[in-house]
Coordinates of C-alpha atoms and ligand atoms in Angstrom, one line a residue:
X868 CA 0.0 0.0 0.0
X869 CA 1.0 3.8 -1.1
X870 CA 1.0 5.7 2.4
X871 CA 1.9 9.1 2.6
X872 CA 1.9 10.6 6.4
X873 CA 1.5 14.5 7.1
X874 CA 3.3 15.4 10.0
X875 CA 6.6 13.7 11.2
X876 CA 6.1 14.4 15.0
X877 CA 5.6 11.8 18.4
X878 CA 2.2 10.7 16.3
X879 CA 3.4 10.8 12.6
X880 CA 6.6 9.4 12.6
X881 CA 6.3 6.5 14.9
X882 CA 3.2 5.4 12.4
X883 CA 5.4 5.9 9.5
X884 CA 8.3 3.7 10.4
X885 CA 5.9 1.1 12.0
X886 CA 3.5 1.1 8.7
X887 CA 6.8 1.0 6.7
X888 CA 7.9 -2.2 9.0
X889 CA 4.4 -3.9 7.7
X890 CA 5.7 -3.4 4.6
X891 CA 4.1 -0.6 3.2
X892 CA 5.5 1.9 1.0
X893 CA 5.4 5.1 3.4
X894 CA 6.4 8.7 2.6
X895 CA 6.3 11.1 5.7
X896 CA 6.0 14.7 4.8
X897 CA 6.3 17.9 7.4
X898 CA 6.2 21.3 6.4
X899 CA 9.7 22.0 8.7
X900 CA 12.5 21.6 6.3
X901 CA 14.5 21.2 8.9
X902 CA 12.7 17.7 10.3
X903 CA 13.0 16.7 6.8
X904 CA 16.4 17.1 7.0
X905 CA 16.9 15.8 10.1
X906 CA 15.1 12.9 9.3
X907 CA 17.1 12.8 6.0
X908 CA 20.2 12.6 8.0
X909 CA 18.9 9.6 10.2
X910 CA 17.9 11.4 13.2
X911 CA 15.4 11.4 15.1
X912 CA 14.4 14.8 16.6
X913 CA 13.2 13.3 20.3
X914 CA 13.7 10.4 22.1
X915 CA 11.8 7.4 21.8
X916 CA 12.5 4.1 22.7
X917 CA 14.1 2.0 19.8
X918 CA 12.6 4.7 17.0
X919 CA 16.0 5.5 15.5
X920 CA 16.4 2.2 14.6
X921 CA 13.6 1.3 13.5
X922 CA 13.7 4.8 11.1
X923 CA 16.9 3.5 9.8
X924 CA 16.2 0.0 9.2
X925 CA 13.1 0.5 7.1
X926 CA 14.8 3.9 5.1
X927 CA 17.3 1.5 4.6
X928 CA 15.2 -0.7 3.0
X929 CA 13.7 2.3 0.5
X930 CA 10.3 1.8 2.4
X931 CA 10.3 4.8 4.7
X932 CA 11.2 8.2 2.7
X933 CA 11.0 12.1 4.2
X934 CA 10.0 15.0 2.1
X935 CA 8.7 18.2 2.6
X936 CA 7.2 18.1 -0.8
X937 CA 3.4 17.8 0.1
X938 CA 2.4 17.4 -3.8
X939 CA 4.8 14.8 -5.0
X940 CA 3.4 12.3 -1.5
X941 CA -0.3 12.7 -2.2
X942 CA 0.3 12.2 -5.8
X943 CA 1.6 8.5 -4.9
X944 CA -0.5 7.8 -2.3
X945 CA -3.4 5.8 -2.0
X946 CA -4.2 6.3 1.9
X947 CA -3.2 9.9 3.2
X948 CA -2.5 10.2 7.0
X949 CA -2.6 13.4 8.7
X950 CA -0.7 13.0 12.2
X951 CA -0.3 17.1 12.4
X952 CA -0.8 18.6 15.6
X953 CA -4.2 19.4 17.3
X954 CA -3.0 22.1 20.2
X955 CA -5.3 23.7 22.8
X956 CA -7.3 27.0 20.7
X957 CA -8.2 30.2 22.7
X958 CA -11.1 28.7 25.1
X959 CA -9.9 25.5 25.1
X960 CA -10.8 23.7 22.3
X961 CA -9.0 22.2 19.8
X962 CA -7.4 24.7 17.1
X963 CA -7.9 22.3 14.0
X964 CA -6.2 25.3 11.5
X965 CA -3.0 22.3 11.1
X966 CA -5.4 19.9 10.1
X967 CA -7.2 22.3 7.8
X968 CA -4.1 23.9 6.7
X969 CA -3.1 20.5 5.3
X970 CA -6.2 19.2 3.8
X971 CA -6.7 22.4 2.0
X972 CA -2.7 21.7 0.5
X973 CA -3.3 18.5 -0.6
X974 CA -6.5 19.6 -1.9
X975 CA -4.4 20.7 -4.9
X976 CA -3.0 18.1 -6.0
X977 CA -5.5 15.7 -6.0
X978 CA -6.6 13.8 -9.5
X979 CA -9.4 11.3 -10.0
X980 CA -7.8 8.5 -8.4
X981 CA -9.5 7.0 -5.3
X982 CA -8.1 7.9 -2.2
X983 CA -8.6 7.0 1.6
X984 CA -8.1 10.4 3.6
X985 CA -7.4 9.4 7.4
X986 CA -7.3 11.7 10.3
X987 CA -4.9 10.4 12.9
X988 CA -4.8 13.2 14.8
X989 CA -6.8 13.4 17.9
X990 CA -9.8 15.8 16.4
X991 CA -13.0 16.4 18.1
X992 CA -16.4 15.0 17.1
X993 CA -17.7 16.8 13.5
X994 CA -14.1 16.8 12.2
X995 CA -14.9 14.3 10.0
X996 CA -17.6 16.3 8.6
X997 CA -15.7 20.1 9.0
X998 CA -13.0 18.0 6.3
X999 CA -15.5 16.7 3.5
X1000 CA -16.9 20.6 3.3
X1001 CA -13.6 21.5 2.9
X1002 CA -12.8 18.9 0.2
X1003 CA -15.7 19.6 -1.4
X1004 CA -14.5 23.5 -1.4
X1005 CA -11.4 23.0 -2.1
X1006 CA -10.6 19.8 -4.2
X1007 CA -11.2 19.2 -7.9
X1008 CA -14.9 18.4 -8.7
X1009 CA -13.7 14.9 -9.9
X1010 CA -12.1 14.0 -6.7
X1011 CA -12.8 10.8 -5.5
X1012 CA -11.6 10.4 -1.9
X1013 CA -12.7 9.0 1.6
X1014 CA -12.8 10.6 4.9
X1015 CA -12.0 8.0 7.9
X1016 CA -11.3 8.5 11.4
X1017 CA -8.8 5.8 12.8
X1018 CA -7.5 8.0 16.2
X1019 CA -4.2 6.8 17.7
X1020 CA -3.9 5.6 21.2
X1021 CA -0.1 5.2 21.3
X1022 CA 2.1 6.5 24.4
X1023 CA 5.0 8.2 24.5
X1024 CA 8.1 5.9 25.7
X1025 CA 6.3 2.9 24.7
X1026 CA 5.1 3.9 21.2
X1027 CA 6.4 1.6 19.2
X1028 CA 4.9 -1.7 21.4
X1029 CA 1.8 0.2 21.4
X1030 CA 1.3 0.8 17.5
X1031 CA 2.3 -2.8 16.3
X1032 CA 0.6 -4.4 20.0
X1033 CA -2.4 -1.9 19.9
X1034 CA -5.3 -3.1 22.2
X1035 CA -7.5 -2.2 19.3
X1036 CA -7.7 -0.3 16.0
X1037 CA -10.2 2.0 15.8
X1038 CA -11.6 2.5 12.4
X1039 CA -14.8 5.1 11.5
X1040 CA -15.5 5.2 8.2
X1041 CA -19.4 4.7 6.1
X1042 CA -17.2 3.3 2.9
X1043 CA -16.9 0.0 1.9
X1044 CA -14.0 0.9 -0.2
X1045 CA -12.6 2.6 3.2
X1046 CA -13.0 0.1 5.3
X1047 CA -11.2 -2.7 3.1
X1048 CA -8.3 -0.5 2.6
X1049 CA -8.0 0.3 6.1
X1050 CA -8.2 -3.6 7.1
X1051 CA -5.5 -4.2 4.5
X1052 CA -3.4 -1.3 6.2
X1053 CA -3.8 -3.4 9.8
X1054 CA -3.6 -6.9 8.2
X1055 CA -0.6 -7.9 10.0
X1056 CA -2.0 -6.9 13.5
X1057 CA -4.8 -10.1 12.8
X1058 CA -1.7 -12.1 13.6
X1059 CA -2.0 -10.8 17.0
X1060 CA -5.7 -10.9 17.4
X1061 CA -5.9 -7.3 17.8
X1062 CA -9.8 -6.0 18.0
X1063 CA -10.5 -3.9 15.2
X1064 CA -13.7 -1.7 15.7
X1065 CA -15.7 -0.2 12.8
X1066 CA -17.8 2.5 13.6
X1067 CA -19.0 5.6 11.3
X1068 CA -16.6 8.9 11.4
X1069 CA -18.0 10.8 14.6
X1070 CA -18.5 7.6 17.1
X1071 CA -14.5 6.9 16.3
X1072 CA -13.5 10.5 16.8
X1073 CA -15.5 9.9 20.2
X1074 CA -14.0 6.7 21.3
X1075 CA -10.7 8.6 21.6
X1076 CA -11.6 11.7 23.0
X1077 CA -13.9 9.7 25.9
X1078 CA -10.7 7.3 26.1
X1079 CA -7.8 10.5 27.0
X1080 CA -10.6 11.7 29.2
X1081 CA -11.6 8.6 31.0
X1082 CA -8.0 8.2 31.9
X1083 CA -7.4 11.7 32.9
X1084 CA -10.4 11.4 35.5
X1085 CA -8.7 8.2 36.7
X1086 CA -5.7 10.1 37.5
X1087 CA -7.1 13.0 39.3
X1088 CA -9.6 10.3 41.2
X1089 CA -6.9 8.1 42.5
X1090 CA -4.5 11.9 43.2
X1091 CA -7.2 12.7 45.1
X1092 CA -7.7 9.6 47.0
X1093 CA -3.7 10.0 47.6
X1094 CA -4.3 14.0 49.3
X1095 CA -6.9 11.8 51.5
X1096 CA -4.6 9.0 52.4
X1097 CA -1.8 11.6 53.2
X1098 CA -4.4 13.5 56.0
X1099 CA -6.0 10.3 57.1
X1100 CA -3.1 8.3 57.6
X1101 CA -3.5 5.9 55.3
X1102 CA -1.7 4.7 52.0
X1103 CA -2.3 5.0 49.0
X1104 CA -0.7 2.3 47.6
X1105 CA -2.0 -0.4 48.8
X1106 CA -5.9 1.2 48.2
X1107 CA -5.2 1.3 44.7
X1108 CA -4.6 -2.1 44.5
X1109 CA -7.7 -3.4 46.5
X1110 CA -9.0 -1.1 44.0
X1111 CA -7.4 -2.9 41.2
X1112 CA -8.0 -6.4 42.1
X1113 CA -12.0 -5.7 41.7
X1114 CA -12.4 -6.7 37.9
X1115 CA -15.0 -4.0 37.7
X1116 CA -12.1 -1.3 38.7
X1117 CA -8.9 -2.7 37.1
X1118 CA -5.3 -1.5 38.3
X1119 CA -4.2 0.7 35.6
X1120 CA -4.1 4.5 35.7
X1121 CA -4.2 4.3 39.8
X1122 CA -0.6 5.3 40.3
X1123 CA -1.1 9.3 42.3
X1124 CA 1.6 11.4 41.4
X1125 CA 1.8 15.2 40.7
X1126 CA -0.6 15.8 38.2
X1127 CA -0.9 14.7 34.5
X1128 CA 0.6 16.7 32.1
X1129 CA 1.9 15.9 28.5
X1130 CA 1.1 16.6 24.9
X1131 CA -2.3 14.9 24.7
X1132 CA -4.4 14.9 28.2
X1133 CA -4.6 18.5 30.0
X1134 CA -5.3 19.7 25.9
X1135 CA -7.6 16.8 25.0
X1136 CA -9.4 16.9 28.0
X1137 CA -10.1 20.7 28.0
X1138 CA -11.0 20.2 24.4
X1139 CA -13.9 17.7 25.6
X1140 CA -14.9 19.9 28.2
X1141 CA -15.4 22.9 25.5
X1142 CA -17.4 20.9 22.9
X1143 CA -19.5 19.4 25.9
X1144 CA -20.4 23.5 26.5
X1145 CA -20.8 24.3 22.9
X1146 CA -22.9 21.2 22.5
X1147 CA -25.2 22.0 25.5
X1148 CA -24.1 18.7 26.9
X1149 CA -21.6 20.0 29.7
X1150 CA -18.7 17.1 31.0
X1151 CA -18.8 18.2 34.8
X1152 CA -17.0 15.0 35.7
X1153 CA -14.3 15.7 33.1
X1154 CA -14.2 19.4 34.3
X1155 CA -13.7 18.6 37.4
X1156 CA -10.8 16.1 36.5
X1157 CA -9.0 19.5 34.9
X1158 CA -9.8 21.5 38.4
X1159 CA -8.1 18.6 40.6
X1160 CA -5.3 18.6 38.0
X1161 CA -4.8 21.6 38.3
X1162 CA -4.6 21.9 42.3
X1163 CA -2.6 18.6 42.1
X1164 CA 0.1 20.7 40.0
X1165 CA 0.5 23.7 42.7
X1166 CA 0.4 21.0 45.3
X1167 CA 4.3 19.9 45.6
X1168 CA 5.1 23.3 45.5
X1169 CA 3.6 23.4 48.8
X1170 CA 4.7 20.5 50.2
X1171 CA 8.4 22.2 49.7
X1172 CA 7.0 25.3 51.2
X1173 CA 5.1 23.6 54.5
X1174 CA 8.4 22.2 55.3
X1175 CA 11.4 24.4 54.6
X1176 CA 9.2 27.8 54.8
X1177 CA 9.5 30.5 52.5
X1178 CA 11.6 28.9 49.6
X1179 CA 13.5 32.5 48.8
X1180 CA 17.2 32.0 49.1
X1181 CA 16.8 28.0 49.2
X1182 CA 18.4 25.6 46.8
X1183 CA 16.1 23.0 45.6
X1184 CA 16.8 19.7 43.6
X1185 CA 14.3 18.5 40.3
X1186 CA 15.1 15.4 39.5
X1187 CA 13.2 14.9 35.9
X1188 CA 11.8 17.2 33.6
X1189 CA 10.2 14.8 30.7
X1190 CA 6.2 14.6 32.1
X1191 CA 7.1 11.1 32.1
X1192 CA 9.7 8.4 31.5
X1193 CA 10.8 7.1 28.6
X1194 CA 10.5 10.5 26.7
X1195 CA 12.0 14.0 26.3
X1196 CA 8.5 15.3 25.9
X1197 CA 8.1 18.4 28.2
X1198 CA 5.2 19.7 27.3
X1199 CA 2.6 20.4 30.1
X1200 CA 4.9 18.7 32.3
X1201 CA 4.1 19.1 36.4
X1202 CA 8.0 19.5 36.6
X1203 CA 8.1 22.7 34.4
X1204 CA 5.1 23.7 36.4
X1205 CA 7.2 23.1 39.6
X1206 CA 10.1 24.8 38.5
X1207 CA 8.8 28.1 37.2
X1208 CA 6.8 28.1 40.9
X1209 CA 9.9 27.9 43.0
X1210 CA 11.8 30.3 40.2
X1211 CA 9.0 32.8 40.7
X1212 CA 9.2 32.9 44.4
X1213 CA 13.1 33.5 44.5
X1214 CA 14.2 29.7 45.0
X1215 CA 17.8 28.6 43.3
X1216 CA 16.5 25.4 41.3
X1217 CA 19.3 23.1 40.4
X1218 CA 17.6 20.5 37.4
X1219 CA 18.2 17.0 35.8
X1220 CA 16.7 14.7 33.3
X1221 CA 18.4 12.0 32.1
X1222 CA 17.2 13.1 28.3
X1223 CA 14.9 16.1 28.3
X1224 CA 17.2 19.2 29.5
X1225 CA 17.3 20.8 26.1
X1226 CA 13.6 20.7 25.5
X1227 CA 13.0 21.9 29.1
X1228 CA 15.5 25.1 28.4
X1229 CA 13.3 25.4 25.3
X1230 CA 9.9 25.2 27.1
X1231 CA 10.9 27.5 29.8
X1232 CA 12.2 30.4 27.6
X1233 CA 13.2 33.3 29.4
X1234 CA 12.0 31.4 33.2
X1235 CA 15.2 28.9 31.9
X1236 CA 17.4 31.5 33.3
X1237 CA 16.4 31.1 36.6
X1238 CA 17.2 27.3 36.8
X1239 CA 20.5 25.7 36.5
X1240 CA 20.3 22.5 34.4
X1241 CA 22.8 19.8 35.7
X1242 CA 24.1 16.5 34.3
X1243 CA 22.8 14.1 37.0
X1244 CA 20.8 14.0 40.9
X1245 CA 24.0 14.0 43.0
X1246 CA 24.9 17.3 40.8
X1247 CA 21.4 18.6 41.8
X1248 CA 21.2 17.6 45.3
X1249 CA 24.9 19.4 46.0
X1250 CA 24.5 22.1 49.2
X1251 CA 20.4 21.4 48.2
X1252 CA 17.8 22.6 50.9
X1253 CA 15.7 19.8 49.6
X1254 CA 15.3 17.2 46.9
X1255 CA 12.0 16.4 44.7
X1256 CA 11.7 14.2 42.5
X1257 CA 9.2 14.9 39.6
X1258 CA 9.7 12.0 36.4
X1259 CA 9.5 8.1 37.5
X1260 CA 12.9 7.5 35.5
X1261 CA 14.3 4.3 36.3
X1262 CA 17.6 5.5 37.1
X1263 CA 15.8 8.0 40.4
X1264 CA 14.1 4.5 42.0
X1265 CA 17.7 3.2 43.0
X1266 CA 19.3 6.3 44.0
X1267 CA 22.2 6.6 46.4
X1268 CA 20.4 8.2 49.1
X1269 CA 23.2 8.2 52.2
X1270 CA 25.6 10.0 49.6
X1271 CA 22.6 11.9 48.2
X1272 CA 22.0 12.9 52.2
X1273 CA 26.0 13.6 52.3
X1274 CA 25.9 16.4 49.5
X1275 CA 22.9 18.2 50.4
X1276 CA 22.4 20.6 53.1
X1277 CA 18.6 19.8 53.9
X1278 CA 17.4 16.6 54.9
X1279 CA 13.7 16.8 53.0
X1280 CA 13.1 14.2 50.2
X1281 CA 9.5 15.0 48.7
X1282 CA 9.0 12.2 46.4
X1283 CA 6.2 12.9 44.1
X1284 CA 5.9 10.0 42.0
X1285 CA 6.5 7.3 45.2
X1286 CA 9.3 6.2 43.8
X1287 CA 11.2 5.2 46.4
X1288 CA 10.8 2.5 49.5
X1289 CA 9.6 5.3 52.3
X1290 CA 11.5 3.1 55.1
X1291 CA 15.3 3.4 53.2
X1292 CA 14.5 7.2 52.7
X1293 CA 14.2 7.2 56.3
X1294 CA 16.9 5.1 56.9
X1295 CA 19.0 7.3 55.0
X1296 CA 18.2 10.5 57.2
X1297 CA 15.5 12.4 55.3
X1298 CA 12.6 13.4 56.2
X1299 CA 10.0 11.9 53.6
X1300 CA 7.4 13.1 51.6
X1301 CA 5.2 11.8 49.4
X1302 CA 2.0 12.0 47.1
X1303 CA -0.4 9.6 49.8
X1304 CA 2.0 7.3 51.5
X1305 CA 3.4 7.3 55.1
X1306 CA 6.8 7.8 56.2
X1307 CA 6.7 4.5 57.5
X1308 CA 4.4 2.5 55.1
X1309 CA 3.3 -0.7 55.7
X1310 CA 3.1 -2.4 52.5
X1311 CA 0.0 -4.2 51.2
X1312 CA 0.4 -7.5 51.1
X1313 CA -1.7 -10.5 49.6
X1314 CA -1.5 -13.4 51.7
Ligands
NAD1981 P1 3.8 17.1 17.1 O1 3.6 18.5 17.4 O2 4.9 16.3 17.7 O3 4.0 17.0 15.5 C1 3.2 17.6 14.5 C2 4.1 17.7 13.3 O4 3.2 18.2 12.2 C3 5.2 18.7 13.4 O5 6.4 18.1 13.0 C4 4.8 19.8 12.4 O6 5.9 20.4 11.8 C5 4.0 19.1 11.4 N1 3.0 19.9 10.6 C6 2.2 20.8 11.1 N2 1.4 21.3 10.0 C7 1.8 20.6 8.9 C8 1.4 20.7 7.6 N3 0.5 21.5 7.1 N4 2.0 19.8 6.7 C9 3.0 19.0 7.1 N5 3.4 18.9 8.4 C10 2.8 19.7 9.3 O7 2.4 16.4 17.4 P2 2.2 14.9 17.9 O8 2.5 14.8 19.4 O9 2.8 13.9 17.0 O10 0.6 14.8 17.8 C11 -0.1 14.8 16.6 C12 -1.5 14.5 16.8 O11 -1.7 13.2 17.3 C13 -2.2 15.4 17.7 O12 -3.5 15.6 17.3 C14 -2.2 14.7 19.1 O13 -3.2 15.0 19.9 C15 -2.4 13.2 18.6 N6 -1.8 12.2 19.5 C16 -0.6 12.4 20.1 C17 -0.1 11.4 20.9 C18 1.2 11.6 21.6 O14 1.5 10.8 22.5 N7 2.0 12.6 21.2 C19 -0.8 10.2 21.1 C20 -2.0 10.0 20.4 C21 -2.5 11.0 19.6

């Protein structure tokens, strides 16, 4: 199959070298010359598990090209991906111009030949729609193409076990032609078993918003249980697994920590809430979910503060920057959040990330100069007042606290992603703090 992919970012790129490893003939296209050239030159521009390699195998194989030449792609193409970015508009839903920007490009160049448009990009219900007007505006009156809706439920860090090991493939489309095309597309995922759900256009737009904002609520449930546990004495932990071990519940997504952040839920989740509003059919759970988030985010600022007292003058250690592991993806990331708090009220903030310090500096802009970006945690904890850490990065869950405790001139460890056993922590000499767990946990067991 002819696949041309618009948009070589976290979304794009990743389906473009895992399509290309099916065996399809792929041509990514972004409207940066520079990605193109990176991509050209066999980089990758962030990290991502295993991604280089797999980018070089199938180039090197003359199934994966990169081209910033939007006419020449769509001209080959029989199935058109667009994996450009969907970012949060002014009142909080999604700003579609990308997606519309590209559609009406391709527009252009489009001949009688039957194509399969797919949006991959996370789009809210009506896209689907909003795109045929546009085709119809736009495109050639002989234009024979398909609109389907096949969102991506990939994560970051793990995004190339999650695209060839989905848990399903979500398909909307009300064409025949569509449909087989798109089961061609998938055909070696039947290997696997892997559900694939048909549905029409707006249902599978649906599925993936409701998905990012189920998840989100999850988050901000079980953070809240965790604020609960922390007055009431009780931990966290081990209520998330007798959570998780009713079938009905299920364990995933019940890890409290310092808010969600990335690329995907605080913008998808607002998104939902906006359409809900527009719609007349307001999400007040989902709102509410973006509230707690919210409060989550200021809330390890104030840990620091309840402890040390005003933070003006202090040092403090951030250990990780990425909004999670596995990625140099800063984007809505509680650690940012964290660091521009303590910056703002006159705190020295020494930082670390085993991968995501550029893009931090980037994300921060001007706020960058206010934090000192340092290679590894016994760097940040040197002559530190106290030491947080914000990213569950392997490398922070076997730390070497009694030389950690040695360098540092504080003794407070606020450990926002319960990383670490609380009992070594305090073995070590710290005092301990964490998102819902007691210094001295007793840990669930199952006898
Ligand atoms: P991104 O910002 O990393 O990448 C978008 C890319 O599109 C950029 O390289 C940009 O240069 C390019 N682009 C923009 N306009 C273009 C145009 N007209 N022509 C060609 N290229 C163009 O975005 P992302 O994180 O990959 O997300 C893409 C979409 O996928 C979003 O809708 C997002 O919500 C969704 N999504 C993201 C994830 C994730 O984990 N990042 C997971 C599932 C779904």
């Amino acid at each position: 199959m002819d696949i041309a992919i618009v948009g070589t970012g976290y979304v794009g790129l990743v389906s473009g070298a895992c399509f290309a490893d099916f065996g399809h003939a792929v041509v990514c296209v972004d409207s940066s010359e520079a990605r193109v050239e990176t991509l050209r030159a066999g980089k990758v521009p962030y990290y991502e598990p295993g991604l280089a390699e797999l980018v070089e195998r199938n180039a090197a194989a003359g199934r994966l090209e990169f081209t910033s030449d939007l006419g020449s792609a769509v001209q080959r193409a029989t199935v058109i991906f667009l994996a450009v970015g969907t970012p949060e508009g002014n009142g909080g839903q999604a700003d579609l111009s990308q997606v519309e920007a590209a559609v009406r490009a391709l527009c252009a160049h489009l001949d009688d030949r039957h194509r399969v448009l797919v949006t991959k990009s996370t789009v809210p219900v009506g896209t689907g729609t909003r795109l045929q007007e546009l085709i119809r505006a736009h495109a050639p009156s002989f234009t024979d193409i398909d609109v389907v809706s096949n969102p991506e439920f990939l994560r970051e860090g793990s995004a190339i076990n999650d695209f060839m090991r989905p848990d399903r493939v979500v398909i909307g489309t009300s064409s025949g032609r569509a449909a087989s095309i798109m089961r061609e597309i998938y055909r070696p995922l039947y290997l696997f078993e892997t559900p694939v759900l048909m549905t029409d256009v707006p249902t599978a737009e649906m599925i993936k918003t409701a998905a990012n904002a189920f998840l989100a609520v999850r988050i901000s449930f079980i953070n809240e249980i965790a604020n609960l546990c922390d007055r009431a004495g009780a931990d966290v932990h081990s209520v998330a697994k007798g959570l998780g071990l009713d079938k009905r519940i299920g364990s995933k997504f019940l890890h409290p920590g310092p808010g969600y952040g990335g690329s995907c839920f605080p913008k998808d989740t607002r998104a939902l809430a906006a359409l809900g509003t527009s719609l007349g059919a307001p999400q007040r759970i989902v709102e509410t979910a973006i509230t707690v988030n919210e409060r989550q985010k200021a809330l390890t600022f104030e840990k620091v503060e309840a402890r040390l007292g005003p933070v003006a003058g202090r040092t403090i250690a951030v250990l990780g920057l990425a909004f999670k592991p596995n990625t140099s993806d800063v984007r809505e990331a509680p650690a940012l959040h964290l660091c521009r708090q303590l910056a703002a009220a006159g705190a020295v903030v020494r930082a670390s990330d085993p991968v995501a310090i550029e893009e931090a500096r980037t994300a921060l802009g001007a706020g960058a100069g206010a934090v000192e970006f340092v290679a590894d945690a016994s760097d940040a904890a040197r002559a530190a007042d106290a030491l947080v850490i914000m990213t569950e990065w392997n490398e922070y869950r076997s730390l070497d606290l009694p030389l950690l405790r040695q360098v540092m001139r504080g003794n407070l460890l606020v450990d926002a992603r319960n990383v670490l056993e609380p009992h070594a922590v305090v073995a070590a000499g710290f005092e301990y703090v964490s998102t819902g767990r007691q210094a001295v946990a007793v840990a669930g067991t199952l006898v």
